[in-house]
């Protein structure tokens, strides 16, 4: 069996020096070794390996690894003394340095950041979700729902980036480049938010936003709280600071 170090169970193909090696769960197993990479299982060092090894001369492949981040919504938080505006704390993943207790107030832009709501009683952070890569730049984006913002609720699409985060992100500063403010027209828009995958097959992640108290102008217009869901397609260009759903 071959060994895939510290990456769990993978399937697919590994291309090395023009040669393709099939990787499947039956012949590759997860392990922890002294570094991140792959090697044929057996001896821990290449000395003495025969010339017939399938990955001859290729012992350690150092891979760029991504650690997932996570978000915590606190929709009754009072950022800047704005009652119930809500806040969301984003904590960056890391492979070391964790302690038993992690004070959210210690987020400083390098280990994570805090997203602050805009208006009183907005309840931003009532729902939060990974959005996938909506704008196609190779970095995951995220969603924050504020079901009582504005007239009918709002959702905020925040674009990911590799650097330049500060201690706080004020949702009112979204400008189409760093994110988008999605304005609802039906009751409690943003009560639920989620990435939807690439449902139209264009290579960009799409998102879905729930409005449980909404009534459409069409067939269910007379039905109270029938509910609506809004699907927004991803794209690379053409985002503005606001998008009316």
PDB file of C-alpha atoms in Angstrom:
ATOM      1  CA  UNK A   1       0.000   0.000   0.000  1.00  0.00           C
ATOM      2  CA  UNK A   2       1.033   3.597  -0.557  1.00  0.00           C
ATOM      3  CA  UNK A   3       0.723   6.205   2.163  1.00  0.00           C
ATOM      4  CA  UNK A   4      -0.860   9.630   1.993  1.00  0.00           C
ATOM      5  CA  UNK A   5       0.486  11.482   5.015  1.00  0.00           C
ATOM      6  CA  UNK A   6      -1.819  13.507   7.263  1.00  0.00           C
ATOM      7  CA  UNK A   7      -4.441  14.123   4.605  1.00  0.00           C
ATOM      8  CA  UNK A   8      -7.019  11.498   5.481  1.00  0.00           C
ATOM      9  CA  UNK A   9      -8.695   9.518   2.687  1.00  0.00           C
ATOM     10  CA  UNK A  10      -8.204  10.834  -0.836  1.00  0.00           C
ATOM     11  CA  UNK A  11      -9.145   9.547  -4.252  1.00  0.00           C
ATOM     12  CA  UNK A  12      -7.996  10.756  -7.631  1.00  0.00           C
ATOM     13  CA  UNK A  13      -4.732  11.000  -9.554  1.00  0.00           C
ATOM     14  CA  UNK A  14      -1.234  12.090  -8.575  1.00  0.00           C
ATOM     15  CA  UNK A  15       0.976  13.305 -11.427  1.00  0.00           C
ATOM     16  CA  UNK A  16       4.724  13.267 -10.891  1.00  0.00           C
ATOM     17  CA  UNK A  17       7.308  13.817 -13.620  1.00  0.00           C
ATOM     18  CA  UNK A  18       4.833  13.097 -16.386  1.00  0.00           C
ATOM     19  CA  UNK A  19       3.638   9.872 -14.763  1.00  0.00           C
ATOM     20  CA  UNK A  20       0.123   9.495 -13.373  1.00  0.00           C
ATOM     21  CA  UNK A  21      -0.480   7.412 -10.249  1.00  0.00           C
ATOM     22  CA  UNK A  22      -3.997   6.413  -9.220  1.00  0.00           C
ATOM     23  CA  UNK A  23      -4.872   7.229  -5.603  1.00  0.00           C
ATOM     24  CA  UNK A  24      -7.741   5.346  -3.984  1.00  0.00           C
ATOM     25  CA  UNK A  25      -8.846   4.452  -0.501  1.00  0.00           C
ATOM     26  CA  UNK A  26      -7.903   0.788  -0.897  1.00  0.00           C
ATOM     27  CA  UNK A  27      -4.195   1.336  -1.565  1.00  0.00           C
ATOM     28  CA  UNK A  28      -3.553   4.705   0.132  1.00  0.00           C
ATOM     29  CA  UNK A  29      -4.049   5.152   3.859  1.00  0.00           C
ATOM     30  CA  UNK A  30      -3.936   8.147   6.188  1.00  0.00           C
ATOM     31  CA  UNK A  31      -0.946   8.503   8.495  1.00  0.00           C
ATOM     32  CA  UNK A  32       1.017  11.042  10.482  1.00  0.00           C
ATOM     33  CA  UNK A  33       4.702  11.319   9.770  1.00  0.00           C
ATOM     34  CA  UNK A  34       7.436  13.847  10.404  1.00  0.00           C
ATOM     35  CA  UNK A  35       6.258  16.208   7.639  1.00  0.00           C
ATOM     36  CA  UNK A  36       3.322  16.828   5.361  1.00  0.00           C
ATOM     37  CA  UNK A  37       3.517  14.918   2.116  1.00  0.00           C
ATOM     38  CA  UNK A  38       3.365  11.500   0.545  1.00  0.00           C
ATOM     39  CA  UNK A  39       5.701   8.550   0.367  1.00  0.00           C
ATOM     40  CA  UNK A  40       5.571   4.832  -0.352  1.00  0.00           C
ATOM     41  CA  UNK A  41       4.893   2.986   2.887  1.00  0.00           C
ATOM     42  CA  UNK A  42       7.715   0.857   4.237  1.00  0.00           C
ATOM     43  CA  UNK A  43      11.042   2.299   5.299  1.00  0.00           C
ATOM     44  CA  UNK A  44      10.922   5.775   6.790  1.00  0.00           C
ATOM     45  CA  UNK A  45      13.921   6.919   4.725  1.00  0.00           C
ATOM     46  CA  UNK A  46      14.750   6.338   1.044  1.00  0.00           C
ATOM     47  CA  UNK A  47      18.020   4.511   1.731  1.00  0.00           C
ATOM     48  CA  UNK A  48      17.914   1.005   0.324  1.00  0.00           C
ATOM     49  CA  UNK A  49      14.769   1.348  -1.745  1.00  0.00           C
ATOM     50  CA  UNK A  50      14.829  -0.640  -4.941  1.00  0.00           C
ATOM     51  CA  UNK A  51      14.652   0.817  -8.436  1.00  0.00           C
ATOM     52  CA  UNK A  52      11.274  -0.786  -9.037  1.00  0.00           C
ATOM     53  CA  UNK A  53       9.418   1.359  -6.538  1.00  0.00           C
ATOM     54  CA  UNK A  54       6.397   3.086  -8.132  1.00  0.00           C
ATOM     55  CA  UNK A  55       7.534   6.488  -6.869  1.00  0.00           C
ATOM     56  CA  UNK A  56      11.280   5.989  -7.310  1.00  0.00           C
ATOM     57  CA  UNK A  57      13.215   9.139  -6.459  1.00  0.00           C
ATOM     58  CA  UNK A  58      10.090  10.801  -5.141  1.00  0.00           C
ATOM     59  CA  UNK A  59       9.833  10.506  -1.407  1.00  0.00           C
ATOM     60  CA  UNK A  60       8.484  13.718   0.030  1.00  0.00           C
ATOM     61  CA  UNK A  61       6.166  16.006  -1.846  1.00  0.00           C
ATOM     62  CA  UNK A  62       5.548  19.124   0.235  1.00  0.00           C
ATOM     63  CA  UNK A  63       2.008  20.293  -0.363  1.00  0.00           C
ATOM     64  CA  UNK A  64       0.369  23.672   0.232  1.00  0.00           C
ATOM     65  CA  UNK A  65      -2.222  22.929   2.909  1.00  0.00           C
ATOM     66  CA  UNK A  66      -5.312  24.911   3.816  1.00  0.00           C
ATOM     67  CA  UNK A  67      -6.836  24.808   7.260  1.00  0.00           C
ATOM     68  CA  UNK A  68     -10.551  25.468   7.430  1.00  0.00           C
ATOM     69  CA  UNK A  69     -11.785  28.504   9.312  1.00  0.00           C
ATOM     70  CA  UNK A  70     -15.028  28.802  11.270  1.00  0.00           C
ATOM     71  CA  UNK A  71     -17.533  31.489  12.196  1.00  0.00           C
ATOM     72  CA  UNK A  72     -19.624  32.093  15.306  1.00  0.00           C
ATOM     73  CA  UNK A  73     -22.707  34.281  15.130  1.00  0.00           C
ATOM     74  CA  UNK A  74     -23.808  36.399  18.103  1.00  0.00           C
ATOM     75  CA  UNK A  75     -26.936  38.091  16.807  1.00  0.00           C
ATOM     76  CA  UNK A  76     -27.763  39.883  20.074  1.00  0.00           C
ATOM     77  CA  UNK A  77     -24.328  41.480  20.371  1.00  0.00           C
ATOM     78  CA  UNK A  78     -24.142  45.268  20.690  1.00  0.00           C
ATOM     79  CA  UNK A  79     -21.114  46.358  18.629  1.00  0.00           C
ATOM     80  CA  UNK A  80     -20.327  50.014  19.227  1.00  0.00           C
ATOM     81  CA  UNK A  81     -23.261  50.118  21.682  1.00  0.00           C
ATOM     82  CA  UNK A  82     -25.683  49.506  18.800  1.00  0.00           C
ATOM     83  CA  UNK A  83     -28.294  47.333  20.462  1.00  0.00           C
ATOM     84  CA  UNK A  84     -28.747  43.882  18.923  1.00  0.00           C
ATOM     85  CA  UNK A  85     -26.942  44.858  15.731  1.00  0.00           C
ATOM     86  CA  UNK A  86     -25.215  41.511  15.994  1.00  0.00           C
ATOM     87  CA  UNK A  87     -21.677  40.367  15.378  1.00  0.00           C
ATOM     88  CA  UNK A  88     -19.954  37.391  13.805  1.00  0.00           C
ATOM     89  CA  UNK A  89     -16.516  36.177  14.831  1.00  0.00           C
ATOM     90  CA  UNK A  90     -14.387  34.456  12.189  1.00  0.00           C
ATOM     91  CA  UNK A  91     -11.545  32.327  13.552  1.00  0.00           C
ATOM     92  CA  UNK A  92      -8.776  31.308  11.175  1.00  0.00           C
ATOM     93  CA  UNK A  93      -7.664  27.691  11.204  1.00  0.00           C
ATOM     94  CA  UNK A  94      -4.153  26.786  12.297  1.00  0.00           C
ATOM     95  CA  UNK A  95      -2.170  23.632  12.982  1.00  0.00           C
ATOM     96  CA  UNK A  96      -0.737  24.801  16.303  1.00  0.00           C
ATOM     97  CA  UNK A  97      -1.067  27.328  19.101  1.00  0.00           C
ATOM     98  CA  UNK A  98      -4.507  26.289  20.319  1.00  0.00           C
ATOM     99  CA  UNK A  99      -5.215  26.484  24.055  1.00  0.00           C
ATOM    100  CA  UNK A 100      -8.088  25.280  26.223  1.00  0.00           C
ATOM    101  CA  UNK A 101      -9.767  28.685  26.106  1.00  0.00           C
ATOM    102  CA  UNK A 102      -9.786  31.065  23.170  1.00  0.00           C
ATOM    103  CA  UNK A 103     -11.117  34.548  23.959  1.00  0.00           C
ATOM    104  CA  UNK A 104     -13.016  35.841  20.953  1.00  0.00           C
ATOM    105  CA  UNK A 105     -11.981  39.344  21.948  1.00  0.00           C
ATOM    106  CA  UNK A 106      -8.400  38.483  21.006  1.00  0.00           C
ATOM    107  CA  UNK A 107      -9.136  38.379  17.268  1.00  0.00           C
ATOM    108  CA  UNK A 108      -6.805  40.874  15.645  1.00  0.00           C
ATOM    109  CA  UNK A 109      -6.860  40.322  11.891  1.00  0.00           C
ATOM    110  CA  UNK A 110      -4.087  37.739  11.884  1.00  0.00           C
ATOM    111  CA  UNK A 111      -5.891  35.013  13.832  1.00  0.00           C
ATOM    112  CA  UNK A 112      -9.382  36.049  12.743  1.00  0.00           C
ATOM    113  CA  UNK A 113     -11.695  39.047  12.775  1.00  0.00           C
ATOM    114  CA  UNK A 114     -15.106  40.252  13.906  1.00  0.00           C
ATOM    115  CA  UNK A 115     -17.912  41.264  11.541  1.00  0.00           C
ATOM    116  CA  UNK A 116     -20.108  43.965  13.043  1.00  0.00           C
ATOM    117  CA  UNK A 117     -23.742  44.623  12.200  1.00  0.00           C
ATOM    118  CA  UNK A 118     -25.047  47.927  10.937  1.00  0.00           C
ATOM    119  CA  UNK A 119     -28.271  48.944  12.660  1.00  0.00           C
ATOM    120  CA  UNK A 120     -30.075  48.434  15.928  1.00  0.00           C
ATOM    121  CA  UNK A 121     -32.083  45.188  16.069  1.00  0.00           C
ATOM    122  CA  UNK A 122     -30.609  43.920  12.772  1.00  0.00           C
ATOM    123  CA  UNK A 123     -29.632  40.566  14.329  1.00  0.00           C
ATOM    124  CA  UNK A 124     -26.680  40.116  11.990  1.00  0.00           C
ATOM    125  CA  UNK A 125     -25.084  36.750  12.582  1.00  0.00           C
ATOM    126  CA  UNK A 126     -28.414  35.012  13.147  1.00  0.00           C
ATOM    127  CA  UNK A 127     -27.275  32.728  10.337  1.00  0.00           C
ATOM    128  CA  UNK A 128     -23.754  32.253   8.992  1.00  0.00           C
ATOM    129  CA  UNK A 129     -22.396  29.905   6.370  1.00  0.00           C
ATOM    130  CA  UNK A 130     -19.548  29.114   4.067  1.00  0.00           C
ATOM    131  CA  UNK A 131     -20.564  30.216   0.566  1.00  0.00           C
ATOM    132  CA  UNK A 132     -17.957  28.444  -1.525  1.00  0.00           C
ATOM    133  CA  UNK A 133     -15.975  30.404  -4.104  1.00  0.00           C
ATOM    134  CA  UNK A 134     -18.712  32.686  -5.419  1.00  0.00           C
ATOM    135  CA  UNK A 135     -16.490  35.123  -7.327  1.00  0.00           C
ATOM    136  CA  UNK A 136     -14.100  32.543  -8.723  1.00  0.00           C
ATOM    137  CA  UNK A 137     -10.851  33.874  -7.266  1.00  0.00           C
ATOM    138  CA  UNK A 138      -9.886  30.555  -5.683  1.00  0.00           C
ATOM    139  CA  UNK A 139     -10.748  31.607  -2.112  1.00  0.00           C
ATOM    140  CA  UNK A 140     -13.910  30.659  -0.244  1.00  0.00           C
ATOM    141  CA  UNK A 141     -16.418  33.374   0.591  1.00  0.00           C
ATOM    142  CA  UNK A 142     -18.936  33.541   3.434  1.00  0.00           C
ATOM    143  CA  UNK A 143     -22.491  34.610   4.204  1.00  0.00           C
ATOM    144  CA  UNK A 144     -23.956  36.452   7.177  1.00  0.00           C
ATOM    145  CA  UNK A 145     -27.711  36.769   7.577  1.00  0.00           C
ATOM    146  CA  UNK A 146     -29.475  39.663   9.328  1.00  0.00           C
ATOM    147  CA  UNK A 147     -33.195  38.818   9.142  1.00  0.00           C
ATOM    148  CA  UNK A 148     -34.384  42.085  10.709  1.00  0.00           C
ATOM    149  CA  UNK A 149     -32.110  44.540   8.921  1.00  0.00           C
ATOM    150  CA  UNK A 150     -33.847  47.135   6.776  1.00  0.00           C
ATOM    151  CA  UNK A 151     -37.464  46.529   5.862  1.00  0.00           C
ATOM    152  CA  UNK A 152     -37.370  42.808   5.109  1.00  0.00           C
ATOM    153  CA  UNK A 153     -33.960  41.536   6.151  1.00  0.00           C
ATOM    154  CA  UNK A 154     -30.546  41.506   4.521  1.00  0.00           C
ATOM    155  CA  UNK A 155     -27.755  39.058   3.779  1.00  0.00           C
ATOM    156  CA  UNK A 156     -24.083  39.909   3.406  1.00  0.00           C
ATOM    157  CA  UNK A 157     -21.780  38.089   1.012  1.00  0.00           C
ATOM    158  CA  UNK A 158     -18.178  38.596   2.139  1.00  0.00           C
ATOM    159  CA  UNK A 159     -15.417  37.753  -0.307  1.00  0.00           C
ATOM    160  CA  UNK A 160     -12.440  35.838   1.022  1.00  0.00           C
ATOM    161  CA  UNK A 161      -8.862  37.007   0.566  1.00  0.00           C
ATOM    162  CA  UNK A 162      -5.399  35.809   1.512  1.00  0.00           C
ATOM    163  CA  UNK A 163      -4.305  38.877   3.469  1.00  0.00           C
ATOM    164  CA  UNK A 164      -5.324  42.362   4.540  1.00  0.00           C
ATOM    165  CA  UNK A 165      -7.849  41.429   7.216  1.00  0.00           C
ATOM    166  CA  UNK A 166      -8.202  43.854  10.107  1.00  0.00           C
ATOM    167  CA  UNK A 167      -9.609  43.362  13.582  1.00  0.00           C
ATOM    168  CA  UNK A 168     -13.156  44.258  12.517  1.00  0.00           C
ATOM    169  CA  UNK A 169     -15.179  44.367   9.331  1.00  0.00           C
ATOM    170  CA  UNK A 170     -18.126  46.753   9.344  1.00  0.00           C
ATOM    171  CA  UNK A 171     -20.842  45.386   7.065  1.00  0.00           C
ATOM    172  CA  UNK A 172     -21.685  48.908   5.928  1.00  0.00           C
ATOM    173  CA  UNK A 173     -18.298  49.041   4.150  1.00  0.00           C
ATOM    174  CA  UNK A 174     -19.087  46.289   1.630  1.00  0.00           C
ATOM    175  CA  UNK A 175     -18.541  47.878  -1.766  1.00  0.00           C
ATOM    176  CA  UNK A 176     -18.737  45.162  -4.417  1.00  0.00           C
ATOM    177  CA  UNK A 177     -15.015  44.462  -4.201  1.00  0.00           C
ATOM    178  CA  UNK A 178     -14.841  43.089  -0.678  1.00  0.00           C
ATOM    179  CA  UNK A 179     -18.424  41.865  -0.592  1.00  0.00           C
ATOM    180  CA  UNK A 180     -22.060  42.568  -1.394  1.00  0.00           C
ATOM    181  CA  UNK A 181     -25.105  43.611   0.600  1.00  0.00           C
ATOM    182  CA  UNK A 182     -28.114  41.547  -0.543  1.00  0.00           C
ATOM    183  CA  UNK A 183     -31.364  43.404   0.160  1.00  0.00           C
ATOM    184  CA  UNK A 184     -34.480  41.369   0.818  1.00  0.00           C
ATOM    185  CA  UNK A 185     -38.001  42.174  -0.307  1.00  0.00           C
ATOM    186  CA  UNK A 186     -39.787  39.508   1.715  1.00  0.00           C
ATOM    187  CA  UNK A 187     -40.135  38.869   5.427  1.00  0.00           C
ATOM    188  CA  UNK A 188     -37.046  37.845   7.404  1.00  0.00           C
ATOM    189  CA  UNK A 189     -34.713  37.507   4.434  1.00  0.00           C
ATOM    190  CA  UNK A 190     -31.472  36.061   5.760  1.00  0.00           C
ATOM    191  CA  UNK A 191     -33.112  33.914   8.418  1.00  0.00           C
ATOM    192  CA  UNK A 192     -31.158  31.082   6.801  1.00  0.00           C
ATOM    193  CA  UNK A 193     -28.196  31.276   4.425  1.00  0.00           C
ATOM    194  CA  UNK A 194     -26.131  28.622   2.718  1.00  0.00           C
ATOM    195  CA  UNK A 195     -23.798  27.843  -0.103  1.00  0.00           C
ATOM    196  CA  UNK A 196     -25.673  25.969  -2.818  1.00  0.00           C
ATOM    197  CA  UNK A 197     -22.827  24.489  -4.825  1.00  0.00           C
ATOM    198  CA  UNK A 198     -22.555  25.220  -8.529  1.00  0.00           C
ATOM    199  CA  UNK A 199     -26.160  24.609  -9.485  1.00  0.00           C
ATOM    200  CA  UNK A 200     -25.976  26.171 -12.958  1.00  0.00           C
ATOM    201  CA  UNK A 201     -22.696  24.541 -13.933  1.00  0.00           C
ATOM    202  CA  UNK A 202     -20.737  27.687 -14.791  1.00  0.00           C
ATOM    203  CA  UNK A 203     -17.816  27.005 -12.469  1.00  0.00           C
ATOM    204  CA  UNK A 204     -18.855  29.514  -9.791  1.00  0.00           C
ATOM    205  CA  UNK A 205     -20.417  28.664  -6.439  1.00  0.00           C
ATOM    206  CA  UNK A 206     -23.995  29.824  -5.954  1.00  0.00           C
ATOM    207  CA  UNK A 207     -25.838  30.738  -2.760  1.00  0.00           C
ATOM    208  CA  UNK A 208     -29.339  30.373  -1.352  1.00  0.00           C
ATOM    209  CA  UNK A 209     -31.067  32.704   1.117  1.00  0.00           C
ATOM    210  CA  UNK A 210     -34.216  31.844   3.047  1.00  0.00           C
ATOM    211  CA  UNK A 211     -37.080  34.203   3.907  1.00  0.00           C
ATOM    212  CA  UNK A 212     -39.556  32.133   5.951  1.00  0.00           C
ATOM    213  CA  UNK A 213     -42.101  34.932   6.308  1.00  0.00           C
ATOM    214  CA  UNK A 214     -42.045  35.967   2.663  1.00  0.00           C
ATOM    215  CA  UNK A 215     -44.910  36.053   0.191  1.00  0.00           C
ATOM    216  CA  UNK A 216     -44.228  36.055  -3.533  1.00  0.00           C
ATOM    217  CA  UNK A 217     -46.096  38.445  -5.852  1.00  0.00           C
ATOM    218  CA  UNK A 218     -47.369  35.446  -7.795  1.00  0.00           C
ATOM    219  CA  UNK A 219     -49.286  32.309  -6.904  1.00  0.00           C
ATOM    220  CA  UNK A 220     -48.931  32.365  -3.134  1.00  0.00           C
ATOM    221  CA  UNK A 221     -49.438  36.115  -2.714  1.00  0.00           C
ATOM    222  CA  UNK A 222     -52.417  35.572  -0.454  1.00  0.00           C
ATOM    223  CA  UNK A 223     -50.795  32.887   1.696  1.00  0.00           C
ATOM    224  CA  UNK A 224     -49.340  34.240   4.910  1.00  0.00           C
ATOM    225  CA  UNK A 225     -45.776  33.150   5.639  1.00  0.00           C
ATOM    226  CA  UNK A 226     -45.595  30.739   2.720  1.00  0.00           C
ATOM    227  CA  UNK A 227     -41.872  31.449   2.607  1.00  0.00           C
ATOM    228  CA  UNK A 228     -39.389  32.170  -0.155  1.00  0.00           C
ATOM    229  CA  UNK A 229     -35.868  31.155  -1.058  1.00  0.00           C
ATOM    230  CA  UNK A 230     -33.583  33.269  -3.223  1.00  0.00           C
ATOM    231  CA  UNK A 231     -30.852  31.684  -5.330  1.00  0.00           C
ATOM    232  CA  UNK A 232     -28.023  33.986  -6.420  1.00  0.00           C
ATOM    233  CA  UNK A 233     -25.628  32.772  -9.104  1.00  0.00           C
ATOM    234  CA  UNK A 234     -21.915  33.303  -8.652  1.00  0.00           C
ATOM    235  CA  UNK A 235     -19.832  35.306 -11.131  1.00  0.00           C
ATOM    236  CA  UNK A 236     -16.403  36.890 -11.346  1.00  0.00           C
ATOM    237  CA  UNK A 237     -17.326  40.413 -12.424  1.00  0.00           C
ATOM    238  CA  UNK A 238     -20.163  42.898 -12.136  1.00  0.00           C
ATOM    239  CA  UNK A 239     -20.697  42.875  -8.372  1.00  0.00           C
ATOM    240  CA  UNK A 240     -21.880  46.151  -6.863  1.00  0.00           C
ATOM    241  CA  UNK A 241     -22.209  47.233  -3.255  1.00  0.00           C
ATOM    242  CA  UNK A 242     -25.872  46.180  -3.094  1.00  0.00           C
ATOM    243  CA  UNK A 243     -28.060  43.664  -4.867  1.00  0.00           C
ATOM    244  CA  UNK A 244     -31.837  43.762  -4.552  1.00  0.00           C
ATOM    245  CA  UNK A 245     -33.194  40.227  -4.425  1.00  0.00           C
TER     246      UNK A 245
END
